[in-house]
PDB file of C-alpha atoms in Angstrom:
ATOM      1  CA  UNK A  22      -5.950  -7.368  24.269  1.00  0.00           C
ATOM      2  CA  UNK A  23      -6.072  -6.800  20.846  1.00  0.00           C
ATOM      3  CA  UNK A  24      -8.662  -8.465  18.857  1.00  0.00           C
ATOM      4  CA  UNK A  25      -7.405 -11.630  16.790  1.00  0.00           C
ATOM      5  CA  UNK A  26      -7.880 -10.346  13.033  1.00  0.00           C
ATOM      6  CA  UNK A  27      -8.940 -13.586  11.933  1.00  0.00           C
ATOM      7  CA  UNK A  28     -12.053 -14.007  14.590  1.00  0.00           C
ATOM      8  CA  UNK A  29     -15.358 -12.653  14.069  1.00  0.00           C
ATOM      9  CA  UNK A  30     -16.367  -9.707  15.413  1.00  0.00           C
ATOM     10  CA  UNK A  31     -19.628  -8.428  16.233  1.00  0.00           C
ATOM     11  CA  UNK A  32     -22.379  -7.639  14.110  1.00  0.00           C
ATOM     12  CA  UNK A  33     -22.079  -3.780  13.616  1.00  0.00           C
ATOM     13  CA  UNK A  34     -18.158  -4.191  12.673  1.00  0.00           C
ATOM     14  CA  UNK A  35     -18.524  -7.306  10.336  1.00  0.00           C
ATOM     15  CA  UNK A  36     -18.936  -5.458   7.120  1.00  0.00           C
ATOM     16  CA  UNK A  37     -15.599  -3.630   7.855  1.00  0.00           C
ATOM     17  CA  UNK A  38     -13.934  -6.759   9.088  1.00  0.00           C
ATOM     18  CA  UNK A  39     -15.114  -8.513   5.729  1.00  0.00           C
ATOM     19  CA  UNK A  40     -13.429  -5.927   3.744  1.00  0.00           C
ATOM     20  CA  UNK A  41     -10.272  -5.830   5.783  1.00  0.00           C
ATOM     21  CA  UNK A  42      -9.928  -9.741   4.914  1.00  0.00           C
ATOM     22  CA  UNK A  43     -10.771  -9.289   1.436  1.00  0.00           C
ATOM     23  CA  UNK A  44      -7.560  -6.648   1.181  1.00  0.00           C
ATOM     24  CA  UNK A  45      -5.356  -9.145   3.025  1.00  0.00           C
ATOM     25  CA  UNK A  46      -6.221 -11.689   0.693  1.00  0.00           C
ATOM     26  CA  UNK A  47      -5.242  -9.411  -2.176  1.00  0.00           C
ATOM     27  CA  UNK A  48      -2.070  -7.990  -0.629  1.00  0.00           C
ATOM     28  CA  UNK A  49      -0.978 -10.932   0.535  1.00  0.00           C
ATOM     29  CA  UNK A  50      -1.156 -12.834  -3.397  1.00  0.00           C
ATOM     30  CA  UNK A  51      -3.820 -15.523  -1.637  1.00  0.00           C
ATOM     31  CA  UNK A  52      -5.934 -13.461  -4.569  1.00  0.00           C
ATOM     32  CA  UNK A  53      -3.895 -12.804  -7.223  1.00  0.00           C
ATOM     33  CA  UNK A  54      -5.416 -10.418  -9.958  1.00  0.00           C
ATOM     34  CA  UNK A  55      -7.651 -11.292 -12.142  1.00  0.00           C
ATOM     35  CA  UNK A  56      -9.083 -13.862  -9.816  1.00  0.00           C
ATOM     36  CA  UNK A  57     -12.963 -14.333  -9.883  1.00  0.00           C
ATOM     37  CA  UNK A  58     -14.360 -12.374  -6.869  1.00  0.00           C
ATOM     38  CA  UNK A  59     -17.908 -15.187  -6.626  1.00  0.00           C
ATOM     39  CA  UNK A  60     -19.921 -14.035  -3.706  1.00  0.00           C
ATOM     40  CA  UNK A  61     -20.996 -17.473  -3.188  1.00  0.00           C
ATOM     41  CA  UNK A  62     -17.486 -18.326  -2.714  1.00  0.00           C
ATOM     42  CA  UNK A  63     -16.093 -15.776  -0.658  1.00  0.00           C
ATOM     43  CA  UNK A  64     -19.698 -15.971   1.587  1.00  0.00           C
ATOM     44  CA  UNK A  65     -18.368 -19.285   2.513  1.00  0.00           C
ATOM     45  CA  UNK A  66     -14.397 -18.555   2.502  1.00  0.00           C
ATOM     46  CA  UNK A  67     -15.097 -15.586   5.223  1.00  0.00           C
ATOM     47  CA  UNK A  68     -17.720 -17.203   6.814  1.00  0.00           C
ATOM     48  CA  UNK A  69     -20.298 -14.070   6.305  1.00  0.00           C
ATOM     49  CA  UNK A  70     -23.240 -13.440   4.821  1.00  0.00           C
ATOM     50  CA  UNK A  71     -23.480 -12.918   1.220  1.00  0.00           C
ATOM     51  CA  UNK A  72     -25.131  -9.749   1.839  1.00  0.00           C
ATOM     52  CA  UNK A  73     -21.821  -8.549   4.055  1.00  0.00           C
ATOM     53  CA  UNK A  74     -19.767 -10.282   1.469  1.00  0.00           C
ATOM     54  CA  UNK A  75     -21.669  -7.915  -1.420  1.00  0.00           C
ATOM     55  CA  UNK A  76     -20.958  -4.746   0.477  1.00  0.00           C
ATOM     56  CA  UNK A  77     -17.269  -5.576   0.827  1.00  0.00           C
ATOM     57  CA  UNK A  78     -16.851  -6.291  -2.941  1.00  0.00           C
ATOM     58  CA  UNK A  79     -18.796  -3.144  -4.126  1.00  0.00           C
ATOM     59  CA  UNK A  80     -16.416  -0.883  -1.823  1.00  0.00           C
ATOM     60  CA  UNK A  81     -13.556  -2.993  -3.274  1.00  0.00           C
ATOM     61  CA  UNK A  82     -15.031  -2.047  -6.635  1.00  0.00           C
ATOM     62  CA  UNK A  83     -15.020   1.676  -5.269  1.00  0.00           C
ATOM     63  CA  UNK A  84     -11.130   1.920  -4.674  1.00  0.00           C
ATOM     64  CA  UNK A  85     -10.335   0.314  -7.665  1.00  0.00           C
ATOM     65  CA  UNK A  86      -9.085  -3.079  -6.501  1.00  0.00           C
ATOM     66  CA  UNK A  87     -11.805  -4.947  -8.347  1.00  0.00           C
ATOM     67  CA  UNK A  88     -13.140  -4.913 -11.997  1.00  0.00           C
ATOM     68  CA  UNK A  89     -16.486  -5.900 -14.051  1.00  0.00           C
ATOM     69  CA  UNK A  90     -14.981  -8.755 -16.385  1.00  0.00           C
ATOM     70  CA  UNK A  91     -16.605  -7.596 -20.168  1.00  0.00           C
ATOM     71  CA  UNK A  92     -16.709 -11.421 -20.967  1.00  0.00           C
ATOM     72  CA  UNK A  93     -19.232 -12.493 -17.891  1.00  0.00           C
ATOM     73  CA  UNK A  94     -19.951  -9.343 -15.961  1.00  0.00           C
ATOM     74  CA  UNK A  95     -18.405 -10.885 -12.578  1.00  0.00           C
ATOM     75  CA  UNK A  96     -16.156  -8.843 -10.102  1.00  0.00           C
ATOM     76  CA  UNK A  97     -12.116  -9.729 -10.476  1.00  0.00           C
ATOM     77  CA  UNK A  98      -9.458  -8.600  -8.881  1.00  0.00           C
ATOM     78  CA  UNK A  99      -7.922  -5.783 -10.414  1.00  0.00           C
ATOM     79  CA  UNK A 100      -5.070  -5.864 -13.133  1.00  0.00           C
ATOM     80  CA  UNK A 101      -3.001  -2.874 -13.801  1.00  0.00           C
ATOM     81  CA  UNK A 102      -1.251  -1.950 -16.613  1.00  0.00           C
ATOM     82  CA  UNK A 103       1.369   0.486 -18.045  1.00  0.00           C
ATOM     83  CA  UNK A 104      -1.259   2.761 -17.876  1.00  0.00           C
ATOM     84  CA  UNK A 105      -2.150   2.441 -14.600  1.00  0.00           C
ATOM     85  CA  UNK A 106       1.173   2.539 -13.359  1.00  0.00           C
ATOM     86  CA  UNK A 107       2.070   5.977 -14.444  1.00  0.00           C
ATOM     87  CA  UNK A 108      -1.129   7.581 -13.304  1.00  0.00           C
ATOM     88  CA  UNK A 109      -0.333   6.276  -9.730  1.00  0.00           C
ATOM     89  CA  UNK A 110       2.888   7.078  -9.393  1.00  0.00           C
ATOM     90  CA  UNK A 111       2.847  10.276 -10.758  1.00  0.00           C
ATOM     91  CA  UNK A 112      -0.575  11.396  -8.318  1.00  0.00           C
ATOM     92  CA  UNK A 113       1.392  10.142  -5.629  1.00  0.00           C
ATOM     93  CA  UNK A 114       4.070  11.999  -6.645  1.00  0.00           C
ATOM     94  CA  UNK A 115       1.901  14.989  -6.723  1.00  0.00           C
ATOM     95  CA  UNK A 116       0.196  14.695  -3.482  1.00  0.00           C
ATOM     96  CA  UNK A 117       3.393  13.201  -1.565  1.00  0.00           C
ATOM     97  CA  UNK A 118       6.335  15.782  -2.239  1.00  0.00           C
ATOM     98  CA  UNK A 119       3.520  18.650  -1.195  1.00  0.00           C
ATOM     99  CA  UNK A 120       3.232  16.873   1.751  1.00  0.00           C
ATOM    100  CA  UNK A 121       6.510  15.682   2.697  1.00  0.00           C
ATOM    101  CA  UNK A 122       7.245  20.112   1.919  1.00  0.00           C
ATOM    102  CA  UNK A 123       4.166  20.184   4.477  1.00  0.00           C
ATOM    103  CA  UNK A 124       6.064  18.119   7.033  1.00  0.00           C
ATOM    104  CA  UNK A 125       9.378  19.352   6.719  1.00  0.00           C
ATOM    105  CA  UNK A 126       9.079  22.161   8.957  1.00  0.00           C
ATOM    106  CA  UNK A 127       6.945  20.931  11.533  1.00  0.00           C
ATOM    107  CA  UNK A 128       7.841  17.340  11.410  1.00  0.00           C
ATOM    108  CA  UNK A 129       8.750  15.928  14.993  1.00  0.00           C
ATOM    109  CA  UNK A 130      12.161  13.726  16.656  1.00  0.00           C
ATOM    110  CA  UNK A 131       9.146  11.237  17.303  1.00  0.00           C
ATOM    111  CA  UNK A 132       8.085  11.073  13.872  1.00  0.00           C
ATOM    112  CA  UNK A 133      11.557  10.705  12.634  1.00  0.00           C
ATOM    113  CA  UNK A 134      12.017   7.937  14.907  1.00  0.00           C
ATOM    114  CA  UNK A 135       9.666   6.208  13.638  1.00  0.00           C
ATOM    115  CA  UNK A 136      10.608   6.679  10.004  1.00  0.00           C
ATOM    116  CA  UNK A 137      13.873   4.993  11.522  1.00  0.00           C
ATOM    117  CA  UNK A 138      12.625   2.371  12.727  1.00  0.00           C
ATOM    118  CA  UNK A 139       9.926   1.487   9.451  1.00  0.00           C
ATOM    119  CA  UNK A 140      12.909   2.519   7.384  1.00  0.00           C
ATOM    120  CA  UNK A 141      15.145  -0.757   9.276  1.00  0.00           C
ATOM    121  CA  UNK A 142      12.509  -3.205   9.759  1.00  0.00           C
ATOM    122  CA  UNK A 143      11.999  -2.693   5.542  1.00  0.00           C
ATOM    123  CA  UNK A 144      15.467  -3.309   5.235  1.00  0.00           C
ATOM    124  CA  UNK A 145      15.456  -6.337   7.659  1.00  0.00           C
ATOM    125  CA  UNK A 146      12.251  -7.933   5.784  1.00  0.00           C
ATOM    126  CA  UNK A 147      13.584  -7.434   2.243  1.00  0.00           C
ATOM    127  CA  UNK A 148      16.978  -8.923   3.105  1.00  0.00           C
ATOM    128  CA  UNK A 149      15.377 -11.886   4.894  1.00  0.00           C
ATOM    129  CA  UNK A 150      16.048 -15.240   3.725  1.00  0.00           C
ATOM    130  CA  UNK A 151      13.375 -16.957   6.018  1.00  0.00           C
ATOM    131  CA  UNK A 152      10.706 -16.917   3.317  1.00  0.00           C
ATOM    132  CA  UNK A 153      12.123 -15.416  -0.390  1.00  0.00           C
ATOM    133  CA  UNK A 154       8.598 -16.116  -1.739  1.00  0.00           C
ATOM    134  CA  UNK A 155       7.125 -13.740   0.450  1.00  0.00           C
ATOM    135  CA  UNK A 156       7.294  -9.944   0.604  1.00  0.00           C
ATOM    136  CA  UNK A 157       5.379  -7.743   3.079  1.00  0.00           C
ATOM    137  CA  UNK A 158       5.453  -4.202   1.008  1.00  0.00           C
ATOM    138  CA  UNK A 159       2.740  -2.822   3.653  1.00  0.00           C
ATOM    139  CA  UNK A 160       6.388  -1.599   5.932  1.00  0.00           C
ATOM    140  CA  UNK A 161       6.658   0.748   2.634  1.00  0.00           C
ATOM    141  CA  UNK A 162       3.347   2.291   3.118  1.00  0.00           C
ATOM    142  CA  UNK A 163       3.606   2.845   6.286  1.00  0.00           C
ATOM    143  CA  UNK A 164       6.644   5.125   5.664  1.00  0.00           C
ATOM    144  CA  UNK A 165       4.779   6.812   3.288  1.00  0.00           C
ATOM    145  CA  UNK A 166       1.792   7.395   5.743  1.00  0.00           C
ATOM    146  CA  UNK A 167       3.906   9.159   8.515  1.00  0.00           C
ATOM    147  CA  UNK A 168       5.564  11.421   6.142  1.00  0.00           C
ATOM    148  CA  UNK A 169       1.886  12.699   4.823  1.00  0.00           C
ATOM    149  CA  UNK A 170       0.472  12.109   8.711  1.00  0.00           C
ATOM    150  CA  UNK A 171       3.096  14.728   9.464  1.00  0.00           C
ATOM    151  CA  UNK A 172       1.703  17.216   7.717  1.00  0.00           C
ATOM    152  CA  UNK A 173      -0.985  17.809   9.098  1.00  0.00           C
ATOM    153  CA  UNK A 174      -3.231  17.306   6.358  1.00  0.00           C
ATOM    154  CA  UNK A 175      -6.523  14.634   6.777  1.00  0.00           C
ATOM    155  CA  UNK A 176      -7.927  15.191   3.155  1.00  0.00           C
ATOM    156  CA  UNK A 177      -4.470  14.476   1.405  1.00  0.00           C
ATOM    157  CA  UNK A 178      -4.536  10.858   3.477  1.00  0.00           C
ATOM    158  CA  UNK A 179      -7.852  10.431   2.259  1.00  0.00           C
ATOM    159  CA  UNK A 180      -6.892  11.186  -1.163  1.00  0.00           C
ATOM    160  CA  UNK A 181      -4.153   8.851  -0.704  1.00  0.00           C
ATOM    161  CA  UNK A 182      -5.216   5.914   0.941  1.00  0.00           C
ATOM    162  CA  UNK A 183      -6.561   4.266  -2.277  1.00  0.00           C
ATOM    163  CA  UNK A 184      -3.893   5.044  -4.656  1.00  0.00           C
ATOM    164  CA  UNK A 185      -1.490   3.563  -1.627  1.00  0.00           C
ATOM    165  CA  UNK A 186      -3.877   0.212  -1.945  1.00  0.00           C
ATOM    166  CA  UNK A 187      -3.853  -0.085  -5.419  1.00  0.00           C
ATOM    167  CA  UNK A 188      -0.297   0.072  -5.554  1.00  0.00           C
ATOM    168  CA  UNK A 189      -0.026  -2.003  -2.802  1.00  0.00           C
ATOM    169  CA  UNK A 190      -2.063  -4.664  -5.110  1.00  0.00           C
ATOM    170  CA  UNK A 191      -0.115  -3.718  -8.099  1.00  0.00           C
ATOM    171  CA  UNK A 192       3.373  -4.454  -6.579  1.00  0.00           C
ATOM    172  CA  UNK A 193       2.155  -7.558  -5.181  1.00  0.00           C
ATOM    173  CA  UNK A 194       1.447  -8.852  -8.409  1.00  0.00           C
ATOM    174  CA  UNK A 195       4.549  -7.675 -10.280  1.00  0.00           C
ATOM    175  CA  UNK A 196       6.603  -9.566  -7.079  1.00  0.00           C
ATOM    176  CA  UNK A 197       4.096 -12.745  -7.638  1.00  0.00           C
ATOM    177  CA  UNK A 198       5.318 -12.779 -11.700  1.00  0.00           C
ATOM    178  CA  UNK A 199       8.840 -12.202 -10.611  1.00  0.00           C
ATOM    179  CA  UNK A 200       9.332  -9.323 -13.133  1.00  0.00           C
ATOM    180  CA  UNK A 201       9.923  -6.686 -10.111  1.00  0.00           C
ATOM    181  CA  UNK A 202      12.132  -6.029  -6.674  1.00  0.00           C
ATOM    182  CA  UNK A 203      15.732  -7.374  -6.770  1.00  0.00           C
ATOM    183  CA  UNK A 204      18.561  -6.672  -4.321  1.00  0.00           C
ATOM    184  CA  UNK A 205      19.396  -3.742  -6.943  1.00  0.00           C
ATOM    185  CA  UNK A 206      15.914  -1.867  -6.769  1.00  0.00           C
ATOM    186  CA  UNK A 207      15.603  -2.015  -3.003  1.00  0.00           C
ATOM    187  CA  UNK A 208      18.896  -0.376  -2.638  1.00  0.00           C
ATOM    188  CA  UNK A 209      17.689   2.381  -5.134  1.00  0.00           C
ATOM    189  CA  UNK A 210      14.343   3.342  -3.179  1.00  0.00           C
ATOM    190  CA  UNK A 211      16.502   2.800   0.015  1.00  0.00           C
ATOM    191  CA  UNK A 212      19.238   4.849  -1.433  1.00  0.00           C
ATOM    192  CA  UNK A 213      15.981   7.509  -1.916  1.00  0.00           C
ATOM    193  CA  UNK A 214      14.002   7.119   1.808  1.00  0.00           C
ATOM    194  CA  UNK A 215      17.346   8.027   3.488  1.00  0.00           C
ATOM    195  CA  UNK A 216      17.603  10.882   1.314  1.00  0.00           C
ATOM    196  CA  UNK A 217      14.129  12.033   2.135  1.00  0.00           C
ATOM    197  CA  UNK A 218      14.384  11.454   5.806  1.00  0.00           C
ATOM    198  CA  UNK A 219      17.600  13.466   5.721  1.00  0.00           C
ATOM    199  CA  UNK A 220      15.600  16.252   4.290  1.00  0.00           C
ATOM    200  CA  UNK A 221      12.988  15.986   6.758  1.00  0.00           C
ATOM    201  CA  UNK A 222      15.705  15.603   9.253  1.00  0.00           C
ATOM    202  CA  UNK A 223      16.846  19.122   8.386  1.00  0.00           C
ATOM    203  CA  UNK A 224      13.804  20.614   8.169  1.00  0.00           C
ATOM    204  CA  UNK A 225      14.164  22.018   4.794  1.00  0.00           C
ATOM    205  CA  UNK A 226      10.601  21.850   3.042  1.00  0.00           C
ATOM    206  CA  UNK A 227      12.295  21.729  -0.635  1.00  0.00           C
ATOM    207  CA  UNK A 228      14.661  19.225  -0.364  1.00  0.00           C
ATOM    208  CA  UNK A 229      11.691  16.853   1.449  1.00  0.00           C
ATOM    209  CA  UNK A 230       9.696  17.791  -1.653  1.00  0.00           C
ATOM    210  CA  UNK A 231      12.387  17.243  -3.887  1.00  0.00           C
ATOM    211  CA  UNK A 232      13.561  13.741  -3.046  1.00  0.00           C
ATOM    212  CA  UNK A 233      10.086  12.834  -2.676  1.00  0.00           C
ATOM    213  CA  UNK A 234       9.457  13.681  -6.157  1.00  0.00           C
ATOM    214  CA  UNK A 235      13.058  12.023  -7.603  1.00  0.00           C
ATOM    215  CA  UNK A 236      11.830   8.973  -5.206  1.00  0.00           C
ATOM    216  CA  UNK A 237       8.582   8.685  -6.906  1.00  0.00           C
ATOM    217  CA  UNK A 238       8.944   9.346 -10.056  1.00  0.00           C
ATOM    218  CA  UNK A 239      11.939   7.147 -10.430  1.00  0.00           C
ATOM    219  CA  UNK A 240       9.999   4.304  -8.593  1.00  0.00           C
ATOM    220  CA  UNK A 241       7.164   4.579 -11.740  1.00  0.00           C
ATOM    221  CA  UNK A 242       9.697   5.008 -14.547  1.00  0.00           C
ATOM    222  CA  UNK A 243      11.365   2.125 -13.002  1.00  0.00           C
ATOM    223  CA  UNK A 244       8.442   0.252 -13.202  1.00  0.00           C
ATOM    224  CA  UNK A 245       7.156   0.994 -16.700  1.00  0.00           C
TER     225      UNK A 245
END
């Protein structure tokens, strides 16, 4: 049985369990950015010690999700700006149209399946009206993963995984203020997955690489 995410788990995986919490918290808006990151705090929110709870903010601190505030010197969540916004987008537009040319040719009817299937649910969550407050952008990602998971290439997920989190964070914030994701910009990226999976679908490495790029790119221009 899988292990409730919420429950402790033994010593030797607490540090990672601390940090998996911490990036629910953020994803989720329960820590919106620029919210103080007190160990003290936290120590008691999670239930650790404020040794684990140090570790998990310094490794937050490491893929960019937290900040030094100048004024006090305290950890925060991370704010991103315009700045921010096009370096992101345009490294994962780098990195993601190589790989989705990567995948193209080798990519599997599993695989596609499973784009499918993220591709639906996404639809299904965005057009929910159980809970408009609430948006769960890690379906997205998860598209996103398979597609570089595909092809074949460990280092480019590695390279990934952060700038996937801190847009993850930065999304969730924009959503939180209200000033991004509409009926009219989810049919846009939709409009753009379906063209990449039929790409993929195909086989033909440029046209992945190609939609992946218009997807992207249009995403951060979007955005700015």
């Amino acid at each position: 049985m899988e292990q409730d995410k919420n429950s402790r788990p033994s010593r030797r995986a607490l540090g990672e369990w601390a940090l998996d919490r911490l990036y629910e918290l953020i994803f989720t808006g329960a820590l919106p950015a620029g919210t103080d990151l007190g160990e003290e705090e936290l120590s008691e929110r999670l239930g650790v010690s404020r040794a684990t709870t140090s570790a998990a903010l310094r490794q937050l601190e490491v893929d960019g999700l937290a900040t030094v505030a100048a004024a006090n010197g305290r950890r925060v969540v991370a704010t991103f700006g315009i700045a921010d916004v096009h370096d992101l987008y345009t490294v994962r537009a780098v990195l993601e149209s190589h790989a989705a040319e990567e995948a193209a040719p080798q990519i599997s009817e599993d695989e596609l399946q499973r784009l499918r299937g993220l591709q639906t649910e996404m639809e299904t969550l965005s057009r929910s009206l159980r809970d408009p407050t609430r948006r769960d952008f890690g379906v997205d990602f998860d598209f996103h993963r398979v597609i570089v998971q595909a092809a074949g290439s460990r280092r480019i997920e590695a390279c990934l995984i952060p700038i996937w989190n801190q847009t993850h964070a930065l999304l969730r914030h924009l959503y939180s203020l209200g000033v991004y994701g509409d009926d009219v910009e989810d049919d846009a990226a939709y409009r753009d997955h379906h063209a990449i999976l039929d790409a993929l679908a195909s086989h033909h490495a440029a046209a992945a690489g190609n939609a992946m790029r218009a997807h992207l790119y249009g995403r951060r221009d979007k955005l700015i």
